[in-house]
């Protein structure tokens, strides 16, 4: 797998003031791999996810995407970000634009695609996430689950090499979680490289190639879901699992 | 009442002067104000510093002093322009500092996630600002920009003291012609009201059209 590494983190460190949120993180995500990051809140998993496309800066270490180190700022960074889609906990759809315009905007402005072409592709993607009928609505007119599916379509419109999910279902009502997870499962089956920060253990079990368990800014375990959920090695992981799997 | 009808062309010229000052200085203030606001939130440190210095200096200088500096100072460095243009420069730059801060507070009303989403899609800073953040910020800054431009219209009276034809300056020739001071000023005030109420109406219309839907 290391031969075809798409995302590579080596010795990554970051502090928030005195809090050492990322401590010597080493993580490799292979092409086509689905890696689920779980852990208690404050463990640094969201920060790790956001560091991969440099929404969070890091203090030391290297992050490589497809062999290229993340640039500092400016156009080179923007070009690299275009290759990595991101889906946020709070959806972050552009509130002043329709669903269709949300999905089209970056392909037209960043990829310089023709409008008709981008619109057609956007409609295909909206169809894929089951929202073709809502293309002309504004984000505020959609439910949370629908908004998140639009956000996934918007990220896919850039034809990214990898997708990052930062707690994509944590802000959703329970009955809407599955419609989003189903879209994500489909993406995983289609071979998309995904890094998913989530509390959905069912998704981790069924869709992940690897589960990364983080606590206190460190990666504590990095194993297949089957191994991790049936026989966690560390006390931290056992403790965490016992708390969340009880009910 | 006679004072207006007898001196209609004098009042007309004054009003026109004030309108010209207001329109040109407003355009300058809006362009510079939006640019400075962009500078102040830019990822480039030197731009942020430039924007901060611009706002700090201009917002804290008394406008009359700024007029002196521009109208008497710049010619010393060989820059000689018509007084009206100098006045537009002084008024426009001064007001741009206030516009900048209004726009910046508008930018701060847009959730950080909007900018993050734009950046994560590969947009550059100018694209993020221009396509995603400012269009949403614009909705909430319409009313305070209106107020700032109304202040500009009234501040333009200072230009009268520097030989620029504008509305307030009309009182001088009227006084020399022996008209009563009260009615001279009443009609001047009405003239300013015409300008400021027009600005109010314009921004009210903008708010109806683009304002935040609640």
Short mmCIF file of C-alpha atoms in Angstrom, two decimals:
data_model
loop_
_atom_site.label_atom_id
_atom_site.label_comp_id
_atom_site.label_asym_id
_atom_site.label_seq_id
_atom_site.Cartn_x
_atom_site.Cartn_y
_atom_site.Cartn_z
CA UNK A 1 0.00 0.00 0.00
CA UNK A 2 2.85 2.37 0.81
CA UNK A 3 4.03 2.15 -2.78
CA UNK A 4 0.89 3.93 -3.88
CA UNK A 5 0.46 6.41 -1.05
CA UNK A 6 -1.87 9.28 -1.87
CA UNK A 7 -1.81 11.08 1.46
CA UNK A 8 1.31 10.90 3.60
CA UNK A 9 1.86 12.57 6.98
CA UNK A 10 5.25 12.34 8.66
CA UNK A 11 6.05 13.65 12.11
CA UNK A 12 3.24 16.23 12.11
CA UNK A 13 3.00 18.45 15.19
CA UNK A 14 0.65 21.25 16.14
CA UNK A 15 -0.19 23.20 19.30
CA UNK A 16 -3.18 25.30 20.24
CA UNK A 17 -1.46 27.45 22.82
CA UNK A 18 -0.24 24.93 25.38
CA UNK A 19 -2.42 22.12 24.09
CA UNK A 20 -0.42 19.74 21.92
CA UNK A 21 -3.26 18.72 19.56
CA UNK A 22 -1.19 16.76 17.06
CA UNK A 23 1.80 14.85 18.41
CA UNK A 24 4.21 13.26 15.93
CA UNK A 25 1.47 12.03 13.65
CA UNK A 26 2.50 9.51 11.00
CA UNK A 27 -0.27 8.39 8.70
CA UNK A 28 -0.36 7.02 5.19
CA UNK A 29 -3.52 6.70 3.13
CA UNK A 30 -3.22 4.61 0.00
CA UNK A 31 -5.02 5.30 -3.25
CA UNK A 32 -8.56 3.96 -3.07
CA UNK A 33 -8.35 3.39 0.64
CA UNK A 34 -11.04 4.41 3.13
CA UNK A 35 -9.59 5.41 6.47
CA UNK A 36 -11.93 6.20 9.34
CA UNK A 37 -10.57 8.29 12.20
CA UNK A 38 -12.34 7.88 15.52
CA UNK A 39 -11.62 8.97 19.03
CA UNK A 40 -12.95 10.98 21.96
CA UNK A 41 -13.66 14.67 21.42
CA UNK A 42 -10.59 16.84 21.72
CA UNK A 43 -8.35 14.02 20.53
CA UNK A 44 -7.25 16.00 17.48
CA UNK A 45 -9.05 14.00 14.81
CA UNK A 46 -10.80 17.01 13.20
CA UNK A 47 -7.58 19.02 13.33
CA UNK A 48 -5.77 16.16 11.60
CA UNK A 49 -8.42 16.00 8.89
CA UNK A 50 -8.29 19.78 8.32
CA UNK A 51 -4.49 19.79 8.28
CA UNK A 52 -4.50 17.53 5.22
CA UNK A 53 -5.72 20.38 3.01
CA UNK A 54 -4.08 23.02 5.16
CA UNK A 55 -7.20 24.60 6.60
CA UNK A 56 -5.11 24.12 9.75
CA UNK A 57 -1.44 24.95 9.55
CA UNK A 58 1.09 22.63 11.15
CA UNK A 59 4.24 23.51 13.05
CA UNK A 60 6.53 20.68 12.04
CA UNK A 61 6.50 17.57 9.93
CA UNK A 62 5.51 17.05 6.32
CA UNK A 63 2.24 16.36 4.55
CA UNK A 64 2.41 15.06 0.99
CA UNK A 65 -0.44 14.67 -1.44
CA UNK A 66 0.33 12.34 -4.29
CA UNK A 67 4.01 12.85 -3.55
CA UNK A 68 3.83 16.65 -3.56
CA UNK A 69 4.47 18.49 -0.27
CA UNK A 70 1.68 20.90 0.71
CA UNK A 71 2.62 24.43 -0.42
CA UNK A 72 2.63 27.26 2.11
CA UNK A 73 0.05 29.65 0.67
CA UNK A 74 -1.14 31.23 -2.54
CA UNK A 75 -1.97 29.79 -5.91
CA UNK A 76 0.00 26.56 -5.53
CA UNK A 77 -1.92 25.73 -2.37
CA UNK A 78 -5.23 26.56 -4.05
CA UNK A 79 -4.36 24.23 -6.94
CA UNK A 80 -3.56 21.44 -4.54
CA UNK A 81 -6.74 21.96 -2.55
CA UNK A 82 -8.72 21.62 -5.75
CA UNK A 83 -7.51 18.01 -5.84
CA UNK A 84 -8.83 17.20 -2.36
CA UNK A 85 -12.51 17.59 -1.63
CA UNK A 86 -13.77 18.39 1.84
CA UNK A 87 -17.13 17.82 3.49
CA UNK A 88 -17.80 19.71 6.71
CA UNK A 89 -19.85 19.03 9.80
CA UNK A 90 -21.89 22.19 9.22
CA UNK A 91 -22.28 21.61 5.43
CA UNK A 92 -21.06 25.13 4.57
CA UNK A 93 -23.07 25.38 1.37
CA UNK A 94 -22.83 28.86 -0.13
CA UNK A 95 -25.94 30.44 1.35
CA UNK A 96 -26.42 33.01 -1.44
CA UNK A 97 -26.37 30.50 -4.28
CA UNK A 98 -28.77 27.82 -5.47
CA UNK A 99 -27.95 24.15 -5.10
CA UNK A 100 -26.97 23.92 -8.76
CA UNK A 101 -24.82 27.07 -8.53
CA UNK A 102 -23.12 25.67 -5.43
CA UNK A 103 -22.06 22.57 -7.32
CA UNK A 104 -21.07 24.48 -10.49
CA UNK A 105 -19.18 27.37 -8.94
CA UNK A 106 -15.74 25.85 -8.40
CA UNK A 107 -15.61 23.87 -11.67
CA UNK A 108 -16.39 27.09 -13.59
CA UNK A 109 -14.18 29.46 -11.60
CA UNK A 110 -11.32 27.17 -10.60
CA UNK A 111 -11.26 24.55 -13.36
CA UNK A 112 -12.37 27.06 -16.03
CA UNK A 113 -14.99 24.67 -17.35
CA UNK A 114 -17.69 25.95 -19.69
CA UNK A 115 -20.92 26.81 -17.90
CA UNK A 116 -23.12 24.40 -19.89
CA UNK A 117 -20.66 21.58 -19.35
CA UNK A 118 -20.38 22.30 -15.62
CA UNK A 119 -24.16 22.57 -15.27
CA UNK A 120 -24.69 19.23 -16.98
CA UNK A 121 -22.07 17.56 -14.79
CA UNK A 122 -23.59 19.21 -11.70
CA UNK A 123 -27.02 17.82 -12.55
CA UNK A 124 -25.53 14.34 -13.00
CA UNK A 125 -23.89 14.57 -9.57
CA UNK A 126 -27.07 15.89 -7.95
CA UNK A 127 -28.89 12.97 -9.53
CA UNK A 128 -26.28 10.62 -8.08
CA UNK A 129 -26.93 11.91 -4.55
CA UNK A 130 -30.68 11.83 -5.18
CA UNK A 131 -31.32 15.57 -5.30
CA UNK A 132 -31.82 16.35 -9.00
CA UNK A 133 -35.27 17.76 -8.22
CA UNK A 134 -33.86 20.35 -5.81
CA UNK A 135 -31.31 21.97 -8.16
CA UNK A 136 -32.98 25.39 -8.18
CA UNK A 137 -33.57 25.65 -4.42
CA UNK A 138 -31.43 27.55 -1.95
CA UNK A 139 -29.55 25.65 0.78
CA UNK A 140 -31.79 27.03 3.53
CA UNK A 141 -34.78 25.33 1.86
CA UNK A 142 -33.24 21.87 2.25
CA UNK A 143 -33.02 19.53 5.24
CA UNK A 144 -29.64 18.90 6.85
CA UNK A 145 -29.25 15.54 5.18
CA UNK A 146 -30.07 17.01 1.80
CA UNK A 147 -27.62 19.88 2.34
CA UNK A 148 -24.87 17.45 3.24
CA UNK A 149 -25.53 15.40 0.12
CA UNK A 150 -25.30 18.58 -1.96
CA UNK A 151 -22.00 19.32 -0.20
CA UNK A 152 -20.73 15.90 -1.26
CA UNK A 153 -21.84 16.54 -4.84
CA UNK A 154 -20.08 19.93 -4.72
CA UNK A 155 -16.84 18.29 -3.59
CA UNK A 156 -17.17 15.58 -6.27
CA UNK A 157 -17.68 18.17 -9.00
CA UNK A 158 -13.99 19.02 -8.78
CA UNK A 159 -13.15 15.39 -9.53
CA UNK A 160 -10.87 15.19 -6.51
CA UNK A 161 -8.24 12.54 -5.92
CA UNK A 162 -9.41 12.18 -2.33
CA UNK A 163 -12.27 13.30 -0.11
CA UNK A 164 -11.99 14.43 3.50
CA UNK A 165 -15.04 14.16 5.73
CA UNK A 166 -14.98 16.12 8.99
CA UNK A 167 -17.78 14.62 11.09
CA UNK A 168 -20.23 14.73 8.18
CA UNK A 169 -23.20 13.36 10.13
CA UNK A 170 -22.66 14.94 13.55
CA UNK A 171 -24.98 17.88 12.89
CA UNK A 172 -27.77 15.77 11.44
CA UNK A 173 -31.02 14.51 12.90
CA UNK A 174 -30.86 10.73 13.41
CA UNK A 175 -33.23 9.91 10.56
CA UNK A 176 -31.07 11.81 8.09
CA UNK A 177 -27.76 10.20 8.97
CA UNK A 178 -28.33 7.12 6.86
CA UNK A 179 -29.05 8.96 3.60
CA UNK A 180 -25.64 10.63 3.91
CA UNK A 181 -23.82 7.46 4.98
CA UNK A 182 -25.37 5.60 2.05
CA UNK A 183 -23.90 8.13 -0.40
CA UNK A 184 -20.55 7.75 1.35
CA UNK A 185 -20.71 3.95 1.19
CA UNK A 186 -21.41 4.16 -2.52
CA UNK A 187 -18.36 6.41 -2.98
CA UNK A 188 -16.23 3.95 -1.04
CA UNK A 189 -17.44 1.10 -3.26
CA UNK A 190 -16.56 3.18 -6.33
CA UNK A 191 -12.96 3.32 -5.13
CA UNK A 192 -12.76 6.93 -3.87
CA UNK A 193 -9.92 7.60 -1.46
CA UNK A 194 -11.55 8.83 1.74
CA UNK A 195 -10.49 10.06 5.15
CA UNK A 196 -13.53 10.13 7.40
CA UNK A 197 -13.70 11.57 10.89
CA UNK A 198 -16.88 10.19 12.39
CA UNK A 199 -18.67 8.77 15.38
CA UNK A 200 -20.62 6.34 13.20
CA UNK A 201 -19.17 3.00 14.24
CA UNK A 202 -21.46 1.11 11.88
CA UNK A 203 -19.99 3.02 8.95
CA UNK A 204 -16.46 2.44 10.21
CA UNK A 205 -17.13 -1.28 10.43
CA UNK A 206 -18.78 -1.69 7.08
CA UNK A 207 -16.98 0.75 4.81
CA UNK A 208 -13.49 1.35 6.21
CA UNK A 209 -10.32 -0.42 5.16
CA UNK A 210 -8.61 0.87 8.26
CA UNK A 211 -9.65 2.42 11.54
CA UNK A 212 -7.36 4.98 13.12
CA UNK A 213 -8.03 5.55 16.80
CA UNK A 214 -6.78 8.86 18.19
CA UNK A 215 -6.53 10.05 21.78
CA UNK A 216 -4.80 13.11 23.23
CA UNK A 217 -3.25 14.13 19.93
CA UNK A 218 -1.69 10.76 19.17
CA UNK A 219 -2.59 7.87 16.92
CA UNK A 220 -3.10 5.05 19.39
CA UNK A 221 -4.25 2.30 17.03
CA UNK A 222 -4.25 1.91 13.26
CA UNK A 223 -5.80 -1.41 12.24
CA UNK A 224 -8.51 -3.08 10.22
CA UNK A 225 -12.01 -2.44 11.58
CA UNK A 226 -12.59 -6.11 12.34
CA UNK A 227 -9.46 -6.30 14.51
CA UNK A 228 -10.07 -2.95 16.13
CA UNK A 229 -13.68 -3.49 17.11
CA UNK A 230 -13.34 -7.10 18.25
CA UNK A 231 -9.97 -6.91 19.96
CA UNK A 232 -8.70 -3.39 20.67
CA UNK A 233 -5.15 -3.47 22.00
CA UNK A 234 -4.96 -0.30 24.06
CA UNK A 235 -6.78 0.53 27.27
CA UNK A 236 -7.84 3.89 25.78
CA UNK A 237 -9.55 2.19 22.86
CA UNK A 238 -11.21 -0.41 25.08
CA UNK A 239 -12.47 2.32 27.36
CA UNK A 240 -13.73 4.40 24.40
CA UNK A 241 -15.49 1.47 22.75
CA UNK A 242 -17.11 0.33 25.98
CA UNK A 243 -18.59 3.79 26.40
CA UNK A 244 -20.03 4.16 22.94
CA UNK A 245 -21.05 0.61 22.09
CA UNK A 246 -23.13 0.00 25.23
CA UNK A 247 -26.28 1.59 23.95
CA UNK B 1 -39.03 82.77 0.58
CA UNK B 2 -37.66 85.41 -1.77
CA UNK B 3 -34.11 84.53 -0.96
CA UNK B 4 -34.48 81.18 -2.78
CA UNK B 5 -36.39 82.48 -5.83
CA UNK B 6 -34.13 85.52 -6.24
CA UNK B 7 -30.97 83.43 -6.09
CA UNK B 8 -32.13 80.22 -7.67
CA UNK B 9 -29.07 79.87 -9.91
CA UNK B 10 -26.71 80.53 -6.99
CA UNK B 11 -28.44 77.84 -4.91
CA UNK B 12 -28.50 75.59 -7.96
CA UNK B 13 -24.75 75.90 -8.48
CA UNK B 14 -24.12 75.24 -4.81
CA UNK B 15 -26.35 72.19 -4.79
CA UNK B 16 -24.72 70.89 -7.95
CA UNK B 17 -21.29 71.39 -6.35
CA UNK B 18 -22.34 69.41 -3.29
CA UNK B 19 -23.87 66.65 -5.42
CA UNK B 20 -20.71 66.39 -7.51
CA UNK B 21 -18.47 66.26 -4.45
CA UNK B 22 -20.74 63.66 -2.87
CA UNK B 23 -21.00 61.41 -5.91
CA UNK B 24 -17.32 61.44 -6.86
CA UNK B 25 -16.04 61.17 -3.30
CA UNK B 26 -18.56 58.36 -2.59
CA UNK B 27 -17.33 56.37 -5.58
CA UNK B 28 -13.73 56.87 -4.51
CA UNK B 29 -14.57 55.96 -0.90
CA UNK B 30 -16.42 52.80 -1.95
CA UNK B 31 -13.64 51.59 -4.24
CA UNK B 32 -10.88 52.34 -1.72
CA UNK B 33 -12.98 51.13 1.23
CA UNK B 34 -13.68 47.72 -0.32
CA UNK B 35 -10.04 47.42 -1.40
CA UNK B 36 -8.77 48.28 2.08
CA UNK B 37 -11.21 45.83 3.69
CA UNK B 38 -9.87 43.14 1.33
CA UNK B 39 -6.32 44.13 2.35
CA UNK B 40 -7.18 43.90 6.02
CA UNK B 41 -8.38 40.29 5.75
CA UNK B 42 -5.75 39.22 3.19
CA UNK B 43 -3.40 36.33 3.90
CA UNK B 44 -0.44 38.59 3.03
CA UNK B 45 0.94 40.37 6.10
CA UNK B 46 2.18 43.48 4.32
CA UNK B 47 -1.27 44.14 2.83
CA UNK B 48 -2.89 43.76 6.26
CA UNK B 49 -0.44 46.27 7.70
CA UNK B 50 -1.07 48.71 4.85
CA UNK B 51 -4.83 48.48 5.39
CA UNK B 52 -4.50 48.95 9.13
CA UNK B 53 -2.24 51.99 8.77
CA UNK B 54 -4.59 53.50 6.16
CA UNK B 55 -7.61 53.18 8.44
CA UNK B 56 -5.80 54.29 11.58
CA UNK B 57 -4.32 57.42 10.02
CA UNK B 58 -7.38 58.57 8.07
CA UNK B 59 -10.01 57.71 10.65
CA UNK B 60 -8.13 59.55 13.39
CA UNK B 61 -7.30 62.72 11.46
CA UNK B 62 -9.78 65.61 11.75
CA UNK B 63 -11.28 66.10 8.28
CA UNK B 64 -10.42 69.81 8.22
CA UNK B 65 -6.81 68.97 8.96
CA UNK B 66 -6.87 66.42 6.16
CA UNK B 67 -8.20 69.09 3.78
CA UNK B 68 -5.32 71.37 4.79
CA UNK B 69 -2.84 68.56 4.27
CA UNK B 70 -4.18 67.71 0.82
CA UNK B 71 -4.96 71.20 -0.51
CA UNK B 72 -1.89 72.93 0.89
CA UNK B 73 0.48 70.00 1.33
CA UNK B 74 0.31 68.16 -1.99
CA UNK B 75 1.08 71.26 -4.16
CA UNK B 76 4.34 71.59 -2.20
CA UNK B 77 5.35 68.23 -3.60
CA UNK B 78 4.58 69.44 -7.08
CA UNK B 79 1.12 67.92 -7.33
CA UNK B 80 -1.16 70.72 -8.50
CA UNK B 81 -4.76 69.79 -9.27
CA UNK B 82 -8.05 71.69 -9.33
CA UNK B 83 -9.33 72.36 -5.82
CA UNK B 84 -12.48 70.37 -6.46
CA UNK B 85 -10.39 67.29 -7.28
CA UNK B 86 -8.31 67.79 -4.15
CA UNK B 87 -11.52 68.01 -2.13
CA UNK B 88 -12.78 64.75 -3.69
CA UNK B 89 -9.48 63.09 -2.81
CA UNK B 90 -9.57 64.27 0.80
CA UNK B 91 -13.25 63.38 1.32
CA UNK B 92 -12.98 60.07 -0.51
CA UNK B 93 -9.88 58.86 1.31
CA UNK B 94 -11.24 59.97 4.68
CA UNK B 95 -14.56 58.21 4.17
CA UNK B 96 -12.89 55.09 2.73
CA UNK B 97 -11.48 54.37 6.19
CA UNK B 98 -15.01 54.21 7.59
CA UNK B 99 -16.33 52.19 4.64
CA UNK B 100 -13.44 49.76 5.15
CA UNK B 101 -14.41 49.12 8.74
CA UNK B 102 -18.08 48.72 7.85
CA UNK B 103 -17.23 46.21 5.13
CA UNK B 104 -14.86 44.37 7.46
CA UNK B 105 -17.57 44.02 10.10
CA UNK B 106 -19.81 42.71 7.31
CA UNK B 107 -17.17 40.17 6.36
CA UNK B 108 -17.09 39.06 9.98
CA UNK B 109 -20.83 38.32 9.88
CA UNK B 110 -20.25 35.65 7.22
CA UNK B 111 -19.60 32.31 8.96
CA UNK B 112 -15.96 31.21 8.72
CA UNK B 113 -17.13 27.92 7.19
CA UNK B 114 -18.18 29.72 4.00
CA UNK B 115 -14.62 30.83 3.36
CA UNK B 116 -13.24 27.44 4.37
CA UNK B 117 -15.56 25.68 1.94
CA UNK B 118 -14.47 28.01 -0.85
CA UNK B 119 -10.79 27.49 -0.09
CA UNK B 120 -11.21 23.73 0.17
CA UNK B 121 -12.59 23.79 -3.39
CA UNK B 122 -9.36 25.37 -4.60
CA UNK B 123 -10.46 28.99 -4.81
CA UNK B 124 -7.76 31.62 -4.41
CA UNK B 125 -8.12 34.38 -1.84
CA UNK B 126 -9.56 36.91 -4.33
CA UNK B 127 -12.07 34.30 -5.57
CA UNK B 128 -13.07 33.32 -2.04
CA UNK B 129 -13.61 36.95 -1.13
CA UNK B 130 -15.23 38.06 -4.37
CA UNK B 131 -17.47 35.08 -5.11
CA UNK B 132 -18.44 33.81 -1.67
CA UNK B 133 -17.71 36.15 1.23
CA UNK B 134 -18.36 39.68 -0.08
CA UNK B 135 -21.69 38.90 -1.79
CA UNK B 136 -22.95 37.65 1.58
CA UNK B 137 -21.29 40.44 3.54
CA UNK B 138 -22.77 43.03 1.16
CA UNK B 139 -26.30 42.27 2.34
CA UNK B 140 -25.55 43.23 5.90
CA UNK B 141 -23.45 46.32 5.16
CA UNK B 142 -26.00 48.19 3.01
CA UNK B 143 -27.57 50.19 5.89
CA UNK B 144 -24.29 51.28 7.56
CA UNK B 145 -22.73 52.21 4.19
CA UNK B 146 -25.79 54.42 3.62
CA UNK B 147 -25.14 56.17 6.92
CA UNK B 148 -21.48 56.65 6.10
CA UNK B 149 -22.28 58.22 2.72
CA UNK B 150 -24.83 60.53 4.32
CA UNK B 151 -22.07 61.67 6.66
CA UNK B 152 -19.86 62.20 3.62
CA UNK B 153 -22.49 64.41 1.96
CA UNK B 154 -22.59 66.64 5.02
CA UNK B 155 -18.81 66.60 5.47
CA UNK B 156 -18.48 67.97 1.95
CA UNK B 157 -19.43 71.36 3.44
CA UNK B 158 -15.85 71.69 4.63
CA UNK B 159 -14.74 71.98 1.01
CA UNK B 160 -16.55 75.33 0.89
CA UNK B 161 -13.90 76.80 3.15
CA UNK B 162 -11.31 75.89 0.53
CA UNK B 163 -12.81 77.81 -2.39
CA UNK B 164 -14.72 74.82 -3.77
CA UNK B 165 -18.23 75.67 -4.94
CA UNK B 166 -20.71 73.81 -2.77
CA UNK B 167 -24.00 74.39 -1.01
CA UNK B 168 -22.94 75.74 2.37
CA UNK B 169 -20.68 78.34 0.74
CA UNK B 170 -23.77 79.94 -0.81
CA UNK B 171 -24.43 81.83 2.43
CA UNK B 172 -21.42 84.13 1.87
CA UNK B 173 -22.61 85.94 -1.28
CA UNK B 174 -26.17 85.96 0.11
CA UNK B 175 -24.92 87.60 3.26
CA UNK B 176 -23.10 90.23 1.21
CA UNK B 177 -26.28 90.91 -0.74
CA UNK B 178 -28.02 91.61 2.57
CA UNK B 179 -30.39 88.66 2.82
CA UNK B 180 -31.47 87.47 6.28
CA UNK B 181 -29.25 84.80 7.68
CA UNK B 182 -32.09 82.54 8.89
CA UNK B 183 -33.83 82.00 5.55
CA UNK B 184 -30.53 81.72 3.72
CA UNK B 185 -29.63 78.81 5.95
CA UNK B 186 -33.08 77.23 5.91
CA UNK B 187 -32.85 76.78 2.15
CA UNK B 188 -29.29 75.52 2.43
CA UNK B 189 -30.51 72.94 4.95
CA UNK B 190 -33.30 71.94 2.57
CA UNK B 191 -30.67 71.43 -0.12
CA UNK B 192 -28.68 69.08 2.11
CA UNK B 193 -31.88 67.26 2.97
CA UNK B 194 -32.51 66.69 -0.74
CA UNK B 195 -29.08 65.07 -1.07
CA UNK B 196 -29.20 63.00 2.09
CA UNK B 197 -32.79 61.83 1.61
CA UNK B 198 -31.88 60.75 -1.92
CA UNK B 199 -29.04 58.66 -0.49
CA UNK B 200 -31.44 57.22 2.11
CA UNK B 201 -33.96 56.31 -0.58
CA UNK B 202 -31.27 54.73 -2.74
CA UNK B 203 -30.00 52.55 0.10
CA UNK B 204 -33.51 51.67 1.18
CA UNK B 205 -34.13 50.41 -2.35
CA UNK B 206 -30.85 48.46 -2.31
CA UNK B 207 -31.81 46.91 1.00
CA UNK B 208 -35.19 45.86 -0.37
CA UNK B 209 -33.50 44.31 -3.36
CA UNK B 210 -30.42 42.67 -1.81
CA UNK B 211 -30.94 42.78 1.96
CA UNK B 212 -30.84 39.74 4.22
CA UNK B 213 -34.03 37.73 3.98
CA UNK B 214 -35.30 36.92 7.46
#
